């Protein structure tokens, strides 16, 4: 059984390892190639885009793929939409592996918005020293707010922004480090995406402990009819059920 695993997340690497150890399963992990020095999963790996839905359909057919698992980032909406359409067109089953989103706890002050643009609009009413942790995509929406900002990314955006201070770093992050960063820069608002997972949750705990409000960008919805599971173990069971 050949599985095309659309990856780029920690869960995708875990799933690639688990499927590599499964008898009778061959897994090919596909990475978009947007992050330099990406952590490669075990097993076969391809990098780069497919060329849209038609290109993905061709790849599935030419490589005799039996199933597709989309374990991309929760905000990789275009890839997920393409995977759903390509799976329907080629007649192969599709599973989406999505880690659970974050939930508010006592002491949190969260402001939910639907996009980076919406976050930029509400930001001046929430704080004046912002910590942006949304990655490269959507960062330009904040250029016109006029607020003092620090943006943390894995890779520098192109063109490099001159309206904020950049911190280039890759998680996981611990609570002590995040608390020190908040205090050093005197952040009074955090902007993040509802990415979920433990690798970057420490910033939310730091904001809670320091009484800093958070602007949270909601996840895009999954395509209609798509089957989704929240854990690697459930994804492995889904693959086993299709052997």
PDB file of N, CA and C in Angstrom, residues 53-136:
ATOM      1  N   UNK A  53      -4.277  21.364  -8.425  1.00  0.00           N
ATOM      2  CA  UNK A  53      -5.053  20.132  -8.310  1.00  0.00           C
ATOM      3  C   UNK A  53      -4.701  19.157  -9.427  1.00  0.00           C
ATOM      4  N   UNK A  54      -4.619  19.645 -10.656  1.00  0.00           N
ATOM      5  CA  UNK A  54      -4.332  18.754 -11.783  1.00  0.00           C
ATOM      6  C   UNK A  54      -2.980  18.072 -11.620  1.00  0.00           C
ATOM      7  N   UNK A  55      -1.995  18.817 -11.152  1.00  0.00           N
ATOM      8  CA  UNK A  55      -0.674  18.226 -10.926  1.00  0.00           C
ATOM      9  C   UNK A  55      -0.695  17.183  -9.827  1.00  0.00           C
ATOM     10  N   UNK A  56      -1.460  17.438  -8.788  1.00  0.00           N
ATOM     11  CA  UNK A  56      -1.563  16.463  -7.700  1.00  0.00           C
ATOM     12  C   UNK A  56      -2.278  15.200  -8.168  1.00  0.00           C
ATOM     13  N   UNK A  57      -3.326  15.361  -8.965  1.00  0.00           N
ATOM     14  CA  UNK A  57      -4.030  14.193  -9.519  1.00  0.00           C
ATOM     15  C   UNK A  57      -3.070  13.359 -10.362  1.00  0.00           C
ATOM     16  N   UNK A  58      -2.287  14.012 -11.218  1.00  0.00           N
ATOM     17  CA  UNK A  58      -1.325  13.277 -12.054  1.00  0.00           C
ATOM     18  C   UNK A  58      -0.317  12.520 -11.202  1.00  0.00           C
ATOM     19  N   UNK A  59       0.173  13.187 -10.148  1.00  0.00           N
ATOM     20  CA  UNK A  59       1.175  12.534  -9.304  1.00  0.00           C
ATOM     21  C   UNK A  59       0.575  11.309  -8.626  1.00  0.00           C
ATOM     22  N   UNK A  60      -0.642  11.420  -8.127  1.00  0.00           N
ATOM     23  CA  UNK A  60      -1.320  10.303  -7.477  1.00  0.00           C
ATOM     24  C   UNK A  60      -1.474   9.133  -8.448  1.00  0.00           C
ATOM     25  N   UNK A  61      -1.871   9.438  -9.670  1.00  0.00           N
ATOM     26  CA  UNK A  61      -2.106   8.379 -10.655  1.00  0.00           C
ATOM     27  C   UNK A  61      -0.801   7.776 -11.147  1.00  0.00           C
ATOM     28  N   UNK A  62       0.187   8.614 -11.440  1.00  0.00           N
ATOM     29  CA  UNK A  62       1.461   8.119 -11.971  1.00  0.00           C
ATOM     30  C   UNK A  62       2.237   7.302 -10.958  1.00  0.00           C
ATOM     31  N   UNK A  63       2.031   7.568  -9.668  1.00  0.00           N
ATOM     32  CA  UNK A  63       2.776   6.850  -8.628  1.00  0.00           C
ATOM     33  C   UNK A  63       1.916   5.814  -7.916  1.00  0.00           C
ATOM     34  N   UNK A  64       0.763   5.504  -8.479  1.00  0.00           N
ATOM     35  CA  UNK A  64      -0.103   4.443  -7.947  1.00  0.00           C
ATOM     36  C   UNK A  64      -0.357   4.599  -6.451  1.00  0.00           C
ATOM     37  N   UNK A  65      -0.753   5.805  -6.060  1.00  0.00           N
ATOM     38  CA  UNK A  65      -1.036   6.084  -4.647  1.00  0.00           C
ATOM     39  C   UNK A  65      -2.366   5.453  -4.259  1.00  0.00           C
ATOM     40  N   UNK A  66      -2.380   4.768  -3.120  1.00  0.00           N
ATOM     41  CA  UNK A  66      -3.589   4.097  -2.638  1.00  0.00           C
ATOM     42  C   UNK A  66      -4.382   4.940  -1.648  1.00  0.00           C
ATOM     43  N   UNK A  67      -3.723   5.875  -0.967  1.00  0.00           N
ATOM     44  CA  UNK A  67      -4.400   6.731   0.009  1.00  0.00           C
ATOM     45  C   UNK A  67      -3.565   7.979   0.232  1.00  0.00           C
ATOM     46  N   UNK A  68      -4.252   9.063   0.595  1.00  0.00           N
ATOM     47  CA  UNK A  68      -3.591  10.336   0.879  1.00  0.00           C
ATOM     48  C   UNK A  68      -3.915  10.740   2.308  1.00  0.00           C
ATOM     49  N   UNK A  69      -2.892  11.155   3.046  1.00  0.00           N
ATOM     50  CA  UNK A  69      -3.087  11.717   4.380  1.00  0.00           C
ATOM     51  C   UNK A  69      -2.549  13.142   4.366  1.00  0.00           C
ATOM     52  N   UNK A  70      -3.422  14.082   4.669  1.00  0.00           N
ATOM     53  CA  UNK A  70      -3.031  15.491   4.740  1.00  0.00           C
ATOM     54  C   UNK A  70      -2.720  15.830   6.188  1.00  0.00           C
ATOM     55  N   UNK A  71      -1.427  15.947   6.480  1.00  0.00           N
ATOM     56  CA  UNK A  71      -0.982  16.322   7.826  1.00  0.00           C
ATOM     57  C   UNK A  71      -0.254  17.660   7.772  1.00  0.00           C
ATOM     58  N   UNK A  72      -0.719  18.543   6.893  1.00  0.00           N
ATOM     59  CA  UNK A  72      -0.120  19.872   6.782  1.00  0.00           C
ATOM     60  C   UNK A  72      -0.573  20.743   7.950  1.00  0.00           C
ATOM     61  N   UNK A  73      -0.044  21.952   7.982  1.00  0.00           N
ATOM     62  CA  UNK A  73      -0.382  22.894   9.053  1.00  0.00           C
ATOM     63  C   UNK A  73      -1.873  23.212   9.018  1.00  0.00           C
ATOM     64  N   UNK A  74      -2.501  23.426  10.173  1.00  0.00           N
ATOM     65  CA  UNK A  74      -3.936  23.746  10.185  1.00  0.00           C
ATOM     66  C   UNK A  74      -4.317  24.968   9.350  1.00  0.00           C
ATOM     67  N   UNK A  75      -3.355  25.832   9.028  1.00  0.00           N
ATOM     68  CA  UNK A  75      -3.657  27.013   8.220  1.00  0.00           C
ATOM     69  C   UNK A  75      -3.235  26.855   6.760  1.00  0.00           C
ATOM     70  N   UNK A  76      -2.831  25.646   6.369  1.00  0.00           N
ATOM     71  CA  UNK A  76      -2.483  25.391   4.967  1.00  0.00           C
ATOM     72  C   UNK A  76      -3.750  25.066   4.187  1.00  0.00           C
ATOM     73  N   UNK A  77      -4.666  26.024   4.157  1.00  0.00           N
ATOM     74  CA  UNK A  77      -6.008  25.780   3.614  1.00  0.00           C
ATOM     75  C   UNK A  77      -5.978  25.457   2.125  1.00  0.00           C
ATOM     76  N   UNK A  78      -5.123  26.105   1.359  1.00  0.00           N
ATOM     77  CA  UNK A  78      -5.083  25.855  -0.080  1.00  0.00           C
ATOM     78  C   UNK A  78      -4.663  24.422  -0.358  1.00  0.00           C
ATOM     79  N   UNK A  79      -3.636  23.937   0.344  1.00  0.00           N
ATOM     80  CA  UNK A  79      -3.184  22.568   0.136  1.00  0.00           C
ATOM     81  C   UNK A  79      -4.267  21.574   0.514  1.00  0.00           C
ATOM     82  N   UNK A  80      -4.955  21.827   1.617  1.00  0.00           N
ATOM     83  CA  UNK A  80      -6.018  20.926   2.042  1.00  0.00           C
ATOM     84  C   UNK A  80      -7.164  20.916   1.037  1.00  0.00           C
ATOM     85  N   UNK A  81      -7.529  22.081   0.527  1.00  0.00           N
ATOM     86  CA  UNK A  81      -8.570  22.137  -0.503  1.00  0.00           C
ATOM     87  C   UNK A  81      -8.141  21.365  -1.755  1.00  0.00           C
ATOM     88  N   UNK A  82      -6.888  21.528  -2.162  1.00  0.00           N
ATOM     89  CA  UNK A  82      -6.391  20.813  -3.331  1.00  0.00           C
ATOM     90  C   UNK A  82      -6.376  19.302  -3.091  1.00  0.00           C
ATOM     91  N   UNK A  83      -5.970  18.903  -1.891  1.00  0.00           N
ATOM     92  CA  UNK A  83      -5.936  17.473  -1.575  1.00  0.00           C
ATOM     93  C   UNK A  83      -7.334  16.866  -1.634  1.00  0.00           C
ATOM     94  N   UNK A  84      -8.325  17.579  -1.105  1.00  0.00           N
ATOM     95  CA  UNK A  84      -9.695  17.067  -1.116  1.00  0.00           C
ATOM     96  C   UNK A  84     -10.212  16.915  -2.537  1.00  0.00           C
ATOM     97  N   UNK A  85      -9.957  17.916  -3.379  1.00  0.00           N
ATOM     98  CA  UNK A  85     -10.441  17.846  -4.756  1.00  0.00           C
ATOM     99  C   UNK A  85      -9.696  16.775  -5.546  1.00  0.00           C
ATOM    100  N   UNK A  86      -8.383  16.679  -5.335  1.00  0.00           N
ATOM    101  CA  UNK A  86      -7.600  15.677  -6.060  1.00  0.00           C
ATOM    102  C   UNK A  86      -7.984  14.261  -5.641  1.00  0.00           C
ATOM    103  N   UNK A  87      -8.267  14.059  -4.366  1.00  0.00           N
ATOM    104  CA  UNK A  87      -8.677  12.733  -3.897  1.00  0.00           C
ATOM    105  C   UNK A  87     -10.016  12.334  -4.514  1.00  0.00           C
ATOM    106  N   UNK A  88     -10.941  13.285  -4.581  1.00  0.00           N
ATOM    107  CA  UNK A  88     -12.241  12.991  -5.203  1.00  0.00           C
ATOM    108  C   UNK A  88     -12.071  12.657  -6.688  1.00  0.00           C
ATOM    109  N   UNK A  89     -11.244  13.435  -7.361  1.00  0.00           N
ATOM    110  CA  UNK A  89     -11.056  13.235  -8.800  1.00  0.00           C
ATOM    111  C   UNK A  89     -10.397  11.893  -9.096  1.00  0.00           C
ATOM    112  N   UNK A  90      -9.389  11.533  -8.301  1.00  0.00           N
ATOM    113  CA  UNK A  90      -8.636  10.295  -8.552  1.00  0.00           C
ATOM    114  C   UNK A  90      -9.256   9.071  -7.890  1.00  0.00           C
ATOM    115  N   UNK A  91     -10.240   9.285  -7.019  1.00  0.00           N
ATOM    116  CA  UNK A  91     -10.935   8.167  -6.397  1.00  0.00           C
ATOM    117  C   UNK A  91     -10.168   7.471  -5.289  1.00  0.00           C
ATOM    118  N   UNK A  92      -9.202   8.166  -4.685  1.00  0.00           N
ATOM    119  CA  UNK A  92      -8.462   7.579  -3.560  1.00  0.00           C
ATOM    120  C   UNK A  92      -8.974   8.171  -2.256  1.00  0.00           C
ATOM    121  N   UNK A  93      -8.947   7.392  -1.165  1.00  0.00           N
ATOM    122  CA  UNK A  93      -9.415   7.927   0.113  1.00  0.00           C
ATOM    123  C   UNK A  93      -8.455   8.971   0.675  1.00  0.00           C
ATOM    124  N   UNK A  94      -9.029   9.945   1.380  1.00  0.00           N
ATOM    125  CA  UNK A  94      -8.256  11.026   1.990  1.00  0.00           C
ATOM    126  C   UNK A  94      -8.582  11.124   3.468  1.00  0.00           C
ATOM    127  N   UNK A  95      -7.543  11.279   4.275  1.00  0.00           N
ATOM    128  CA  UNK A  95      -7.698  11.566   5.705  1.00  0.00           C
ATOM    129  C   UNK A  95      -6.950  12.850   6.018  1.00  0.00           C
ATOM    130  N   UNK A  96      -7.543  13.703   6.849  1.00  0.00           N
ATOM    131  CA  UNK A  96      -6.864  14.897   7.346  1.00  0.00           C
ATOM    132  C   UNK A  96      -6.478  14.666   8.800  1.00  0.00           C
ATOM    133  N   UNK A  97      -5.212  14.827   9.096  1.00  0.00           N
ATOM    134  CA  UNK A  97      -4.708  14.744  10.474  1.00  0.00           C
ATOM    135  C   UNK A  97      -4.500  16.157  10.978  1.00  0.00           C
ATOM    136  N   UNK A  98      -5.305  16.571  11.965  1.00  0.00           N
ATOM    137  CA  UNK A  98      -5.235  17.916  12.513  1.00  0.00           C
ATOM    138  C   UNK A  98      -5.170  17.852  14.031  1.00  0.00           C
ATOM    139  N   UNK A  99      -4.100  18.407  14.586  1.00  0.00           N
ATOM    140  CA  UNK A  99      -4.015  18.500  16.044  1.00  0.00           C
ATOM    141  C   UNK A  99      -5.140  19.407  16.557  1.00  0.00           C
ATOM    142  N   UNK A 100      -5.631  19.152  17.771  1.00  0.00           N
ATOM    143  CA  UNK A 100      -6.689  20.014  18.322  1.00  0.00           C
ATOM    144  C   UNK A 100      -6.208  21.448  18.477  1.00  0.00           C
ATOM    145  N   UNK A 101      -7.138  22.381  18.315  1.00  0.00           N
ATOM    146  CA  UNK A 101      -6.821  23.786  18.529  1.00  0.00           C
ATOM    147  C   UNK A 101      -6.694  24.099  20.007  1.00  0.00           C
ATOM    148  N   UNK A 102      -6.239  25.307  20.317  1.00  0.00           N
ATOM    149  CA  UNK A 102      -6.106  25.737  21.698  1.00  0.00           C
ATOM    150  C   UNK A 102      -7.459  26.185  22.256  1.00  0.00           C
ATOM    151  N   UNK A 103      -7.602  26.088  23.554  1.00  0.00           N
ATOM    152  CA  UNK A 103      -8.825  26.551  24.214  1.00  0.00           C
ATOM    153  C   UNK A 103      -8.455  27.518  25.334  1.00  0.00           C
ATOM    154  N   UNK A 104      -9.337  28.466  25.557  1.00  0.00           N
ATOM    155  CA  UNK A 104      -9.104  29.460  26.602  1.00  0.00           C
ATOM    156  C   UNK A 104      -9.171  28.832  27.988  1.00  0.00           C
ATOM    157  N   UNK A 105      -8.361  29.355  28.887  1.00  0.00           N
ATOM    158  CA  UNK A 105      -8.353  28.932  30.283  1.00  0.00           C
ATOM    159  C   UNK A 105      -8.678  30.122  31.173  1.00  0.00           C
ATOM    160  N   UNK A 106      -8.921  29.842  32.417  1.00  0.00           N
ATOM    161  CA  UNK A 106      -9.209  30.916  33.361  1.00  0.00           C
ATOM    162  C   UNK A 106      -8.045  31.900  33.405  1.00  0.00           C
ATOM    163  N   UNK A 107      -8.346  33.166  33.304  1.00  0.00           N
ATOM    164  CA  UNK A 107      -7.324  34.210  33.301  1.00  0.00           C
ATOM    165  C   UNK A 107      -6.947  34.693  31.921  1.00  0.00           C
ATOM    166  N   UNK A 108      -7.427  33.991  30.877  1.00  0.00           N
ATOM    167  CA  UNK A 108      -7.131  34.423  29.514  1.00  0.00           C
ATOM    168  C   UNK A 108      -8.056  35.553  29.075  1.00  0.00           C
ATOM    169  N   UNK A 109      -7.521  36.436  28.251  1.00  0.00           N
ATOM    170  CA  UNK A 109      -8.337  37.432  27.551  1.00  0.00           C
ATOM    171  C   UNK A 109      -8.038  37.287  26.065  1.00  0.00           C
ATOM    172  N   UNK A 110      -8.880  36.523  25.393  1.00  0.00           N
ATOM    173  CA  UNK A 110      -8.659  36.243  23.981  1.00  0.00           C
ATOM    174  C   UNK A 110      -9.671  37.000  23.126  1.00  0.00           C
ATOM    175  N   UNK A 111      -9.197  37.523  22.011  1.00  0.00           N
ATOM    176  CA  UNK A 111     -10.044  38.198  21.033  1.00  0.00           C
ATOM    177  C   UNK A 111      -9.953  37.398  19.737  1.00  0.00           C
ATOM    178  N   UNK A 112     -11.031  36.694  19.387  1.00  0.00           N
ATOM    179  CA  UNK A 112     -11.030  35.828  18.209  1.00  0.00           C
ATOM    180  C   UNK A 112     -11.350  36.635  16.951  1.00  0.00           C
ATOM    181  N   UNK A 113     -10.571  36.394  15.880  1.00  0.00           N
ATOM    182  CA  UNK A 113     -10.794  37.046  14.588  1.00  0.00           C
ATOM    183  C   UNK A 113     -10.662  35.997  13.490  1.00  0.00           C
ATOM    184  N   UNK A 114     -11.068  36.368  12.278  1.00  0.00           N
ATOM    185  CA  UNK A 114     -11.128  35.395  11.191  1.00  0.00           C
ATOM    186  C   UNK A 114      -9.919  35.425  10.261  1.00  0.00           C
ATOM    187  N   UNK A 115      -9.074  36.454  10.365  1.00  0.00           N
ATOM    188  CA  UNK A 115      -7.964  36.581   9.420  1.00  0.00           C
ATOM    189  C   UNK A 115      -6.898  37.516   9.990  1.00  0.00           C
ATOM    190  N   UNK A 116      -5.737  37.527   9.321  1.00  0.00           N
ATOM    191  CA  UNK A 116      -4.678  38.466   9.711  1.00  0.00           C
ATOM    192  C   UNK A 116      -5.137  39.904   9.531  1.00  0.00           C
ATOM    193  N   UNK A 117      -5.896  40.166   8.474  1.00  0.00           N
ATOM    194  CA  UNK A 117      -6.401  41.514   8.230  1.00  0.00           C
ATOM    195  C   UNK A 117      -7.333  41.960   9.354  1.00  0.00           C
ATOM    196  N   UNK A 118      -8.196  41.036   9.802  1.00  0.00           N
ATOM    197  CA  UNK A 118      -9.103  41.351  10.908  1.00  0.00           C
ATOM    198  C   UNK A 118      -8.322  41.573  12.198  1.00  0.00           C
ATOM    199  N   UNK A 119      -7.259  40.799  12.400  1.00  0.00           N
ATOM    200  CA  UNK A 119      -6.422  40.982  13.591  1.00  0.00           C
ATOM    201  C   UNK A 119      -5.776  42.356  13.595  1.00  0.00           C
ATOM    202  N   UNK A 120      -5.287  42.787  12.426  1.00  0.00           N
ATOM    203  CA  UNK A 120      -4.642  44.103  12.326  1.00  0.00           C
ATOM    204  C   UNK A 120      -5.622  45.228  12.634  1.00  0.00           C
ATOM    205  N   UNK A 121      -6.882  45.044  12.267  1.00  0.00           N
ATOM    206  CA  UNK A 121      -7.885  46.080  12.511  1.00  0.00           C
ATOM    207  C   UNK A 121      -8.202  46.245  13.997  1.00  0.00           C
ATOM    208  N   UNK A 122      -8.270  45.120  14.721  1.00  0.00           N
ATOM    209  CA  UNK A 122      -8.636  45.215  16.141  1.00  0.00           C
ATOM    210  C   UNK A 122      -7.426  45.504  17.026  1.00  0.00           C
ATOM    211  N   UNK A 123      -6.230  45.298  16.523  1.00  0.00           N
ATOM    212  CA  UNK A 123      -5.034  45.376  17.347  1.00  0.00           C
ATOM    213  C   UNK A 123      -4.858  46.710  18.074  1.00  0.00           C
ATOM    214  N   UNK A 124      -5.032  47.864  17.418  1.00  0.00           N
ATOM    215  CA  UNK A 124      -4.810  49.127  18.132  1.00  0.00           C
ATOM    216  C   UNK A 124      -5.737  49.335  19.320  1.00  0.00           C
ATOM    217  N   UNK A 125      -6.899  48.680  19.318  1.00  0.00           N
ATOM    218  CA  UNK A 125      -7.818  48.810  20.448  1.00  0.00           C
ATOM    219  C   UNK A 125      -7.461  47.867  21.591  1.00  0.00           C
ATOM    220  N   UNK A 126      -6.526  46.950  21.352  1.00  0.00           N
ATOM    221  CA  UNK A 126      -6.182  45.941  22.365  1.00  0.00           C
ATOM    222  C   UNK A 126      -4.843  46.252  23.031  1.00  0.00           C
ATOM    223  N   UNK A 127      -3.864  46.748  22.263  1.00  0.00           N
ATOM    224  CA  UNK A 127      -2.548  47.019  22.835  1.00  0.00           C
ATOM    225  C   UNK A 127      -1.730  47.918  21.937  1.00  0.00           C
ATOM    226  N   UNK A 128      -0.504  48.235  22.385  1.00  0.00           N
ATOM    227  CA  UNK A 128       0.356  49.134  21.614  1.00  0.00           C
ATOM    228  C   UNK A 128       1.755  48.566  21.395  1.00  0.00           C
ATOM    229  N   UNK A 129       2.109  47.480  22.085  1.00  0.00           N
ATOM    230  CA  UNK A 129       3.411  46.830  21.905  1.00  0.00           C
ATOM    231  C   UNK A 129       3.123  45.361  21.607  1.00  0.00           C
ATOM    232  N   UNK A 130       3.114  45.029  20.317  1.00  0.00           N
ATOM    233  CA  UNK A 130       2.578  43.743  19.879  1.00  0.00           C
ATOM    234  C   UNK A 130       3.678  42.728  19.589  1.00  0.00           C
ATOM    235  N   UNK A 131       3.390  41.482  19.924  1.00  0.00           N
ATOM    236  CA  UNK A 131       4.235  40.340  19.611  1.00  0.00           C
ATOM    237  C   UNK A 131       3.487  39.504  18.580  1.00  0.00           C
ATOM    238  N   UNK A 132       3.981  39.505  17.340  1.00  0.00           N
ATOM    239  CA  UNK A 132       3.330  38.783  16.253  1.00  0.00           C
ATOM    240  C   UNK A 132       3.968  37.405  16.096  1.00  0.00           C
ATOM    241  N   UNK A 133       3.160  36.361  16.209  1.00  0.00           N
ATOM    242  CA  UNK A 133       3.668  34.989  16.080  1.00  0.00           C
ATOM    243  C   UNK A 133       2.790  34.232  15.083  1.00  0.00           C
ATOM    244  N   UNK A 134       2.662  34.786  13.884  1.00  0.00           N
ATOM    245  CA  UNK A 134       1.789  34.180  12.881  1.00  0.00           C
ATOM    246  C   UNK A 134       2.568  33.655  11.687  1.00  0.00           C
ATOM    247  N   UNK A 135       3.905  33.676  11.749  1.00  0.00           N
ATOM    248  CA  UNK A 135       4.701  33.248  10.618  1.00  0.00           C
ATOM    249  C   UNK A 135       4.795  34.336   9.558  1.00  0.00           C
ATOM    250  N   UNK A 136       5.280  33.952   8.376  1.00  0.00           N
ATOM    251  CA  UNK A 136       5.488  34.924   7.305  1.00  0.00           C
ATOM    252  C   UNK A 136       4.188  35.324   6.625  1.00  0.00           C
TER     253      UNK A 136
END
